[in-house]
Amino acid sequence: MALLFDTIAAVSTPPGKGGVAVIRMSGEQADRIGESLFSPKGNLTYRELKPRVQYYGYIVRCGEVIDDVLLVRYPAPKSYTGEDTVEISCHGGTLITRTVLEALLTEGARAAEPGEFTRRAFINGKLTLTETEAIGSLLDAHGSWQIKLSSEPSRRRLNERISAIRERLVRAMSSMYARIDYPDEDLGDYGDGELLSELAAVKDMLLSLKNTYRTGRAISEGITAAIVGKPNVGKSSFYNMLVGEDAAIVTSLAGTTRDVLEKSVSVGKVMLRLCDTAGIRHGENLDAVEQIGMNKSRKMMEKCELLFTIFDASRPFDDEDEAIIDSICKLNSTKIAVINKCDRECVFDKERLGSGFDRVLTLSTLNEAEAISAVTEALEELFTDGKIALGKEAVISSARQHAALSRSLDFLCAACDALELGISQDAVSSDVERSLGALGELDGRAVSEEIVQDIFSRFCVGK
Ligand code: GDP
């Protein structure tokens, strides 16, 4: 079983052969193990190695040199994990890397579990939960906007925003507690009216942060999408145009049939998780109604948040088009009608599309640049907020963050409603405390001790 503070080691670079492999070791024994294996070149001893400086030397075990390496010591707390950490860059062959790692393990380190270095960084207060999540998405990033959203400045902005909200809630809380606990003393910053306007201001901050989720999610988690339409309208051409050469990622979509695959592809800021089913893309021998009626396709379509429905500009609107519109009209997804083949003479009557589509695009997949730019513009309008300066503003991007923020906001709304009705600070304090608790869940902090400390530091009530 994993102990919290034993010493862990792992290869941090990807498996396989490479020029250099980095092995990371963290924990109380890191320096002892480093000292027993690393022999610096020159007259230095291990203990003379300066922190955060790279040294050339040898990994020596039982008198034999295993590899010549570069080693850096990061004494606690100035390391990624907050513990004593040693990083060794050795030659990147599979066997040599494993041999160096095994030497560390033999000297007393334990093989790290997935994510364990980052977990320690969180436990040791080096990272908040939101930062941990952002680092996770940085590692999984599919597109440049996702990288921007997970980058260090963005992570910092989000931390700053959450801290600013927390500070105001803590101050409101401690004011309320001071009034409740010491009613006869003139303590606490806020009278009832002031408290209400302060909490309403914090509510607005929470709401505007919560509203960034729509954009953060479209960029980071992505929008599940499918392409439907009768045979020969250009579904495959549209799919191939979006996917291009880049979309190498093919994963099973959890919870759906094994035949449903998805490809992640960034279209402008929006990441599309394009579902591809046998029924939708390859069932050309079926008529459109049968095709739509197929169970797998229907299930998949119901799960998708976005449906591209393709029509052919060079053919008149017909019963099959009508049947497809009927089939999708009750679905909750966002719907984009794509009238394809606009390079040909248009005989398609747009009016027949009705009012069920969120956007109608007229394009030709033969004119790829223009078509992609029309799709990009529509997607960004539908799924992102153009006013958010990405990389410069705090943005939340995971369902967990959104859920914690929503809870925090709900409790705060309840507190504000109660105060408006004239209910006492005493009675609403538990809602404010819960709001603070939910905010603490957002970045993984404990709140109660903070409140206690804040009361004593601000109001000197211990006199
Ligand atoms: P699907 O059956 O709906 O998947 O349609 P395909 O993508 O296989 O396209 C059917 C035919 O239409 C193919 O011959 C394509 O080359 C052609 N096609 C697709 N898009 C366009 C377009 O924008 N303009 C023209 N002129 N032909 C297109």
PDB file of N, CA and C in Angstrom, residues 372-447:
ATOM      1  N   ILE A 372     -14.262  25.576 -43.826  1.00  0.00           N
ATOM      2  CA  ILE A 372     -13.806  25.426 -42.432  1.00  0.00           C
ATOM      3  C   ILE A 372     -13.966  26.740 -41.694  1.00  0.00           C
ATOM      4  N   SER A 373     -13.699  27.832 -42.365  1.00  0.00           N
ATOM      5  CA  SER A 373     -13.830  29.099 -41.645  1.00  0.00           C
ATOM      6  C   SER A 373     -15.300  29.372 -41.299  1.00  0.00           C
ATOM      7  N   ALA A 374     -16.238  28.982 -42.177  1.00  0.00           N
ATOM      8  CA  ALA A 374     -17.665  29.164 -41.845  1.00  0.00           C
ATOM      9  C   ALA A 374     -18.058  28.282 -40.657  1.00  0.00           C
ATOM     10  N   VAL A 375     -17.566  27.041 -40.648  1.00  0.00           N
ATOM     11  CA  VAL A 375     -17.893  26.123 -39.542  1.00  0.00           C
ATOM     12  C   VAL A 375     -17.264  26.647 -38.238  1.00  0.00           C
ATOM     13  N   THR A 376     -16.021  27.107 -38.331  1.00  0.00           N
ATOM     14  CA  THR A 376     -15.326  27.620 -37.130  1.00  0.00           C
ATOM     15  C   THR A 376     -16.098  28.785 -36.521  1.00  0.00           C
ATOM     16  N   GLU A 377     -16.497  29.714 -37.391  1.00  0.00           N
ATOM     17  CA  GLU A 377     -17.207  30.889 -36.891  1.00  0.00           C
ATOM     18  C   GLU A 377     -18.500  30.474 -36.178  1.00  0.00           C
ATOM     19  N   ALA A 378     -19.229  29.552 -36.799  1.00  0.00           N
ATOM     20  CA  ALA A 378     -20.493  29.109 -36.191  1.00  0.00           C
ATOM     21  C   ALA A 378     -20.233  28.420 -34.851  1.00  0.00           C
ATOM     22  N   LEU A 379     -19.231  27.547 -34.808  1.00  0.00           N
ATOM     23  CA  LEU A 379     -18.956  26.804 -33.565  1.00  0.00           C
ATOM     24  C   LEU A 379     -18.535  27.754 -32.447  1.00  0.00           C
ATOM     25  N   GLU A 380     -17.663  28.705 -32.792  1.00  0.00           N
ATOM     26  CA  GLU A 380     -17.193  29.619 -31.741  1.00  0.00           C
ATOM     27  C   GLU A 380     -18.341  30.490 -31.225  1.00  0.00           C
ATOM     28  N   GLU A 381     -19.219  30.890 -32.138  1.00  0.00           N
ATOM     29  CA  GLU A 381     -20.374  31.683 -31.698  1.00  0.00           C
ATOM     30  C   GLU A 381     -21.298  30.860 -30.801  1.00  0.00           C
ATOM     31  N   LEU A 382     -21.493  29.615 -31.177  1.00  0.00           N
ATOM     32  CA  LEU A 382     -22.455  28.790 -30.443  1.00  0.00           C
ATOM     33  C   LEU A 382     -21.910  28.286 -29.106  1.00  0.00           C
ATOM     34  N   PHE A 383     -20.604  28.012 -29.042  1.00  0.00           N
ATOM     35  CA  PHE A 383     -20.090  27.308 -27.862  1.00  0.00           C
ATOM     36  C   PHE A 383     -19.072  28.075 -27.030  1.00  0.00           C
ATOM     37  N   THR A 384     -18.656  29.255 -27.478  1.00  0.00           N
ATOM     38  CA  THR A 384     -17.693  29.989 -26.655  1.00  0.00           C
ATOM     39  C   THR A 384     -18.152  31.435 -26.486  1.00  0.00           C
ATOM     40  N   ASP A 385     -17.564  32.086 -25.502  1.00  0.00           N
ATOM     41  CA  ASP A 385     -17.875  33.490 -25.267  1.00  0.00           C
ATOM     42  C   ASP A 385     -16.676  34.306 -25.756  1.00  0.00           C
ATOM     43  N   GLY A 386     -16.884  35.019 -26.851  1.00  0.00           N
ATOM     44  CA  GLY A 386     -15.791  35.760 -27.484  1.00  0.00           C
ATOM     45  C   GLY A 386     -15.222  36.852 -26.593  1.00  0.00           C
ATOM     46  N   LYS A 387     -15.978  37.224 -25.539  1.00  0.00           N
ATOM     47  CA  LYS A 387     -15.501  38.334 -24.691  1.00  0.00           C
ATOM     48  C   LYS A 387     -14.423  37.860 -23.718  1.00  0.00           C
ATOM     49  N   ILE A 388     -14.322  36.544 -23.538  1.00  0.00           N
ATOM     50  CA  ILE A 388     -13.325  36.055 -22.577  1.00  0.00           C
ATOM     51  C   ILE A 388     -11.939  36.079 -23.219  1.00  0.00           C
ATOM     52  N   ALA A 389     -11.001  36.771 -22.544  1.00  0.00           N
ATOM     53  CA  ALA A 389      -9.628  36.805 -23.055  1.00  0.00           C
ATOM     54  C   ALA A 389      -8.922  35.539 -22.565  1.00  0.00           C
ATOM     55  N   LEU A 390      -8.902  34.541 -23.419  1.00  0.00           N
ATOM     56  CA  LEU A 390      -8.348  33.250 -23.002  1.00  0.00           C
ATOM     57  C   LEU A 390      -6.858  33.377 -22.707  1.00  0.00           C
ATOM     58  N   GLY A 391      -6.438  32.763 -21.625  1.00  0.00           N
ATOM     59  CA  GLY A 391      -5.026  32.850 -21.237  1.00  0.00           C
ATOM     60  C   GLY A 391      -4.802  34.037 -20.296  1.00  0.00           C
ATOM     61  N   LYS A 392      -5.751  34.985 -20.300  1.00  0.00           N
ATOM     62  CA  LYS A 392      -5.572  36.164 -19.433  1.00  0.00           C
ATOM     63  C   LYS A 392      -6.637  36.217 -18.355  1.00  0.00           C
ATOM     64  N   GLU A 393      -7.718  35.473 -18.562  1.00  0.00           N
ATOM     65  CA  GLU A 393      -8.810  35.497 -17.585  1.00  0.00           C
ATOM     66  C   GLU A 393      -8.998  34.121 -16.963  1.00  0.00           C
ATOM     67  N   ALA A 394      -9.609  34.130 -15.758  1.00  0.00           N
ATOM     68  CA  ALA A 394      -9.891  32.860 -15.088  1.00  0.00           C
ATOM     69  C   ALA A 394     -11.016  32.145 -15.825  1.00  0.00           C
ATOM     70  N   VAL A 395     -10.798  30.887 -16.132  1.00  0.00           N
ATOM     71  CA  VAL A 395     -11.818  30.094 -16.832  1.00  0.00           C
ATOM     72  C   VAL A 395     -11.866  28.713 -16.175  1.00  0.00           C
ATOM     73  N   ILE A 396     -13.062  28.227 -15.891  1.00  0.00           N
ATOM     74  CA  ILE A 396     -13.145  26.857 -15.396  1.00  0.00           C
ATOM     75  C   ILE A 396     -13.464  25.930 -16.569  1.00  0.00           C
ATOM     76  N   SER A 397     -12.978  24.703 -16.468  1.00  0.00           N
ATOM     77  CA  SER A 397     -13.143  23.857 -17.651  1.00  0.00           C
ATOM     78  C   SER A 397     -13.505  22.410 -17.330  1.00  0.00           C
ATOM     79  N   SER A 398     -13.699  22.072 -16.055  1.00  0.00           N
ATOM     80  CA  SER A 398     -14.087  20.679 -15.810  1.00  0.00           C
ATOM     81  C   SER A 398     -15.461  20.618 -15.139  1.00  0.00           C
ATOM     82  N   ALA A 399     -16.136  19.493 -15.336  1.00  0.00           N
ATOM     83  CA  ALA A 399     -17.477  19.312 -14.765  1.00  0.00           C
ATOM     84  C   ALA A 399     -17.406  19.390 -13.241  1.00  0.00           C
ATOM     85  N   ARG A 400     -16.312  18.888 -12.666  1.00  0.00           N
ATOM     86  CA  ARG A 400     -16.170  18.923 -11.211  1.00  0.00           C
ATOM     87  C   ARG A 400     -16.104  20.367 -10.705  1.00  0.00           C
ATOM     88  N   GLN A 401     -15.313  21.163 -11.394  1.00  0.00           N
ATOM     89  CA  GLN A 401     -15.197  22.572 -10.992  1.00  0.00           C
ATOM     90  C   GLN A 401     -16.555  23.261 -11.119  1.00  0.00           C
ATOM     91  N   HIS A 402     -17.247  22.949 -12.200  1.00  0.00           N
ATOM     92  CA  HIS A 402     -18.552  23.574 -12.433  1.00  0.00           C
ATOM     93  C   HIS A 402     -19.538  23.172 -11.342  1.00  0.00           C
ATOM     94  N   ALA A 403     -19.514  21.877 -10.964  1.00  0.00           N
ATOM     95  CA  ALA A 403     -20.448  21.401  -9.944  1.00  0.00           C
ATOM     96  C   ALA A 403     -20.151  22.070  -8.600  1.00  0.00           C
ATOM     97  N   ALA A 404     -18.864  22.177  -8.240  1.00  0.00           N
ATOM     98  CA  ALA A 404     -18.502  22.794  -6.954  1.00  0.00           C
ATOM     99  C   ALA A 404     -18.909  24.278  -6.947  1.00  0.00           C
ATOM    100  N   LEU A 405     -18.644  24.957  -8.062  1.00  0.00           N
ATOM    101  CA  LEU A 405     -19.020  26.372  -8.139  1.00  0.00           C
ATOM    102  C   LEU A 405     -20.535  26.552  -8.071  1.00  0.00           C
ATOM    103  N   SER A 406     -21.257  25.648  -8.749  1.00  0.00           N
ATOM    104  CA  SER A 406     -22.716  25.756  -8.740  1.00  0.00           C
ATOM    105  C   SER A 406     -23.248  25.582  -7.325  1.00  0.00           C
ATOM    106  N   ARG A 407     -22.662  24.612  -6.599  1.00  0.00           N
ATOM    107  CA  ARG A 407     -23.102  24.410  -5.202  1.00  0.00           C
ATOM    108  C   ARG A 407     -22.815  25.652  -4.381  1.00  0.00           C
ATOM    109  N   SER A 408     -21.611  26.193  -4.557  1.00  0.00           N
ATOM    110  CA  SER A 408     -21.231  27.382  -3.800  1.00  0.00           C
ATOM    111  C   SER A 408     -22.219  28.523  -4.094  1.00  0.00           C
ATOM    112  N   LEU A 409     -22.534  28.672  -5.368  1.00  0.00           N
ATOM    113  CA  LEU A 409     -23.451  29.740  -5.778  1.00  0.00           C
ATOM    114  C   LEU A 409     -24.854  29.505  -5.216  1.00  0.00           C
ATOM    115  N   ASP A 410     -25.342  28.261  -5.270  1.00  0.00           N
ATOM    116  CA  ASP A 410     -26.683  27.961  -4.763  1.00  0.00           C
ATOM    117  C   ASP A 410     -26.810  28.335  -3.283  1.00  0.00           C
ATOM    118  N   PHE A 411     -25.788  27.955  -2.497  1.00  0.00           N
ATOM    119  CA  PHE A 411     -25.846  28.272  -1.062  1.00  0.00           C
ATOM    120  C   PHE A 411     -25.824  29.780  -0.842  1.00  0.00           C
ATOM    121  N   LEU A 412     -25.020  30.471  -1.648  1.00  0.00           N
ATOM    122  CA  LEU A 412     -24.929  31.915  -1.478  1.00  0.00           C
ATOM    123  C   LEU A 412     -26.241  32.593  -1.885  1.00  0.00           C
ATOM    124  N   CYS A 413     -26.878  32.079  -2.941  1.00  0.00           N
ATOM    125  CA  CYS A 413     -28.171  32.632  -3.358  1.00  0.00           C
ATOM    126  C   CYS A 413     -29.182  32.441  -2.226  1.00  0.00           C
ATOM    127  N   ALA A 414     -29.150  31.248  -1.609  1.00  0.00           N
ATOM    128  CA  ALA A 414     -30.088  30.981  -0.510  1.00  0.00           C
ATOM    129  C   ALA A 414     -29.844  31.968   0.625  1.00  0.00           C
ATOM    130  N   ALA A 415     -28.555  32.244   0.929  1.00  0.00           N
ATOM    131  CA  ALA A 415     -28.236  33.184   2.011  1.00  0.00           C
ATOM    132  C   ALA A 415     -28.746  34.582   1.660  1.00  0.00           C
ATOM    133  N   CYS A 416     -28.526  35.000   0.421  1.00  0.00           N
ATOM    134  CA  CYS A 416     -28.972  36.346   0.002  1.00  0.00           C
ATOM    135  C   CYS A 416     -30.498  36.446   0.066  1.00  0.00           C
ATOM    136  N   ASP A 417     -31.187  35.396  -0.430  1.00  0.00           N
ATOM    137  CA  ASP A 417     -32.655  35.416  -0.402  1.00  0.00           C
ATOM    138  C   ASP A 417     -33.146  35.556   1.036  1.00  0.00           C
ATOM    139  N   ALA A 418     -32.506  34.793   1.949  1.00  0.00           N
ATOM    140  CA  ALA A 418     -32.938  34.816   3.344  1.00  0.00           C
ATOM    141  C   ALA A 418     -32.698  36.194   3.957  1.00  0.00           C
ATOM    142  N   LEU A 419     -31.525  36.771   3.675  1.00  0.00           N
ATOM    143  CA  LEU A 419     -31.230  38.107   4.216  1.00  0.00           C
ATOM    144  C   LEU A 419     -32.236  39.132   3.697  1.00  0.00           C
ATOM    145  N   GLU A 420     -32.588  38.989   2.418  1.00  0.00           N
ATOM    146  CA  GLU A 420     -33.565  39.915   1.832  1.00  0.00           C
ATOM    147  C   GLU A 420     -34.910  39.834   2.538  1.00  0.00           C
ATOM    148  N   LEU A 421     -35.237  38.632   3.022  1.00  0.00           N
ATOM    149  CA  LEU A 421     -36.505  38.439   3.732  1.00  0.00           C
ATOM    150  C   LEU A 421     -36.409  38.900   5.185  1.00  0.00           C
ATOM    151  N   GLY A 422     -35.236  39.406   5.574  1.00  0.00           N
ATOM    152  CA  GLY A 422     -35.073  39.918   6.928  1.00  0.00           C
ATOM    153  C   GLY A 422     -34.665  38.850   7.937  1.00  0.00           C
ATOM    154  N   ILE A 423     -34.260  37.688   7.448  1.00  0.00           N
ATOM    155  CA  ILE A 423     -33.817  36.622   8.363  1.00  0.00           C
ATOM    156  C   ILE A 423     -32.450  36.993   8.945  1.00  0.00           C
ATOM    157  N   SER A 424     -32.221  36.602  10.206  1.00  0.00           N
ATOM    158  CA  SER A 424     -31.034  37.082  10.926  1.00  0.00           C
ATOM    159  C   SER A 424     -29.737  36.499  10.353  1.00  0.00           C
ATOM    160  N   GLN A 425     -28.643  37.225  10.597  1.00  0.00           N
ATOM    161  CA  GLN A 425     -27.316  36.755  10.176  1.00  0.00           C
ATOM    162  C   GLN A 425     -27.023  35.383  10.770  1.00  0.00           C
ATOM    163  N   ASP A 426     -27.452  35.211  12.001  1.00  0.00           N
ATOM    164  CA  ASP A 426     -27.238  33.928  12.690  1.00  0.00           C
ATOM    165  C   ASP A 426     -27.814  32.782  11.853  1.00  0.00           C
ATOM    166  N   ALA A 427     -29.049  33.006  11.371  1.00  0.00           N
ATOM    167  CA  ALA A 427     -29.732  31.926  10.656  1.00  0.00           C
ATOM    168  C   ALA A 427     -29.149  31.672   9.266  1.00  0.00           C
ATOM    169  N   VAL A 428     -28.580  32.705   8.652  1.00  0.00           N
ATOM    170  CA  VAL A 428     -28.070  32.480   7.288  1.00  0.00           C
ATOM    171  C   VAL A 428     -26.597  32.072   7.264  1.00  0.00           C
ATOM    172  N   SER A 429     -25.951  32.145   8.452  1.00  0.00           N
ATOM    173  CA  SER A 429     -24.506  31.888   8.451  1.00  0.00           C
ATOM    174  C   SER A 429     -24.170  30.487   7.941  1.00  0.00           C
ATOM    175  N   SER A 430     -25.073  29.510   8.208  1.00  0.00           N
ATOM    176  CA  SER A 430     -24.734  28.147   7.784  1.00  0.00           C
ATOM    177  C   SER A 430     -24.710  28.039   6.258  1.00  0.00           C
ATOM    178  N   ASP A 431     -25.586  28.808   5.567  1.00  0.00           N
ATOM    179  CA  ASP A 431     -25.552  28.777   4.098  1.00  0.00           C
ATOM    180  C   ASP A 431     -24.260  29.393   3.559  1.00  0.00           C
ATOM    181  N   VAL A 432     -23.838  30.476   4.206  1.00  0.00           N
ATOM    182  CA  VAL A 432     -22.591  31.113   3.748  1.00  0.00           C
ATOM    183  C   VAL A 432     -21.422  30.160   4.003  1.00  0.00           C
ATOM    184  N   GLU A 433     -21.478  29.476   5.138  1.00  0.00           N
ATOM    185  CA  GLU A 433     -20.403  28.530   5.446  1.00  0.00           C
ATOM    186  C   GLU A 433     -20.386  27.392   4.428  1.00  0.00           C
ATOM    187  N   ARG A 434     -21.577  26.940   4.040  1.00  0.00           N
ATOM    188  CA  ARG A 434     -21.641  25.865   3.037  1.00  0.00           C
ATOM    189  C   ARG A 434     -21.129  26.360   1.685  1.00  0.00           C
ATOM    190  N   SER A 435     -21.443  27.602   1.392  1.00  0.00           N
ATOM    191  CA  SER A 435     -20.965  28.174   0.125  1.00  0.00           C
ATOM    192  C   SER A 435     -19.434  28.183   0.118  1.00  0.00           C
ATOM    193  N   LEU A 436     -18.872  28.574   1.265  1.00  0.00           N
ATOM    194  CA  LEU A 436     -17.416  28.592   1.402  1.00  0.00           C
ATOM    195  C   LEU A 436     -16.860  27.171   1.324  1.00  0.00           C
ATOM    196  N   GLY A 437     -17.586  26.232   1.931  1.00  0.00           N
ATOM    197  CA  GLY A 437     -17.157  24.819   1.902  1.00  0.00           C
ATOM    198  C   GLY A 437     -17.107  24.307   0.468  1.00  0.00           C
ATOM    199  N   ALA A 438     -18.133  24.647  -0.331  1.00  0.00           N
ATOM    200  CA  ALA A 438     -18.163  24.181  -1.721  1.00  0.00           C
ATOM    201  C   ALA A 438     -17.034  24.824  -2.520  1.00  0.00           C
ATOM    202  N   LEU A 439     -16.735  26.081  -2.191  1.00  0.00           N
ATOM    203  CA  LEU A 439     -15.617  26.748  -2.857  1.00  0.00           C
ATOM    204  C   LEU A 439     -14.303  26.056  -2.491  1.00  0.00           C
ATOM    205  N   GLY A 440     -14.230  25.612  -1.228  1.00  0.00           N
ATOM    206  CA  GLY A 440     -13.047  24.870  -0.784  1.00  0.00           C
ATOM    207  C   GLY A 440     -12.894  23.563  -1.542  1.00  0.00           C
ATOM    208  N   GLU A 441     -14.040  22.963  -1.896  1.00  0.00           N
ATOM    209  CA  GLU A 441     -13.968  21.726  -2.686  1.00  0.00           C
ATOM    210  C   GLU A 441     -13.364  22.013  -4.058  1.00  0.00           C
ATOM    211  N   LEU A 442     -13.598  23.225  -4.525  1.00  0.00           N
ATOM    212  CA  LEU A 442     -13.116  23.573  -5.863  1.00  0.00           C
ATOM    213  C   LEU A 442     -11.596  23.450  -5.936  1.00  0.00           C
ATOM    214  N   ASP A 443     -10.899  23.995  -4.956  1.00  0.00           N
ATOM    215  CA  ASP A 443      -9.436  23.863  -5.039  1.00  0.00           C
ATOM    216  C   ASP A 443      -8.865  22.977  -3.940  1.00  0.00           C
ATOM    217  N   GLY A 444      -9.769  22.288  -3.235  1.00  0.00           N
ATOM    218  CA  GLY A 444      -9.322  21.259  -2.304  1.00  0.00           C
ATOM    219  C   GLY A 444      -8.846  21.773  -0.959  1.00  0.00           C
ATOM    220  N   ARG A 445      -9.147  23.014  -0.629  1.00  0.00           N
ATOM    221  CA  ARG A 445      -8.697  23.519   0.676  1.00  0.00           C
ATOM    222  C   ARG A 445      -9.681  23.206   1.783  1.00  0.00           C
ATOM    223  N   ALA A 446      -9.192  23.188   3.026  1.00  0.00           N
ATOM    224  CA  ALA A 446     -10.115  23.116   4.165  1.00  0.00           C
ATOM    225  C   ALA A 446     -10.433  24.554   4.547  1.00  0.00           C
ATOM    226  N   VAL A 447     -11.633  24.767   4.966  1.00  0.00           N
ATOM    227  CA  VAL A 447     -11.988  26.164   5.222  1.00  0.00           C
ATOM    228  C   VAL A 447     -12.090  26.522   6.688  1.00  0.00           C
TER     229      VAL A 447
END
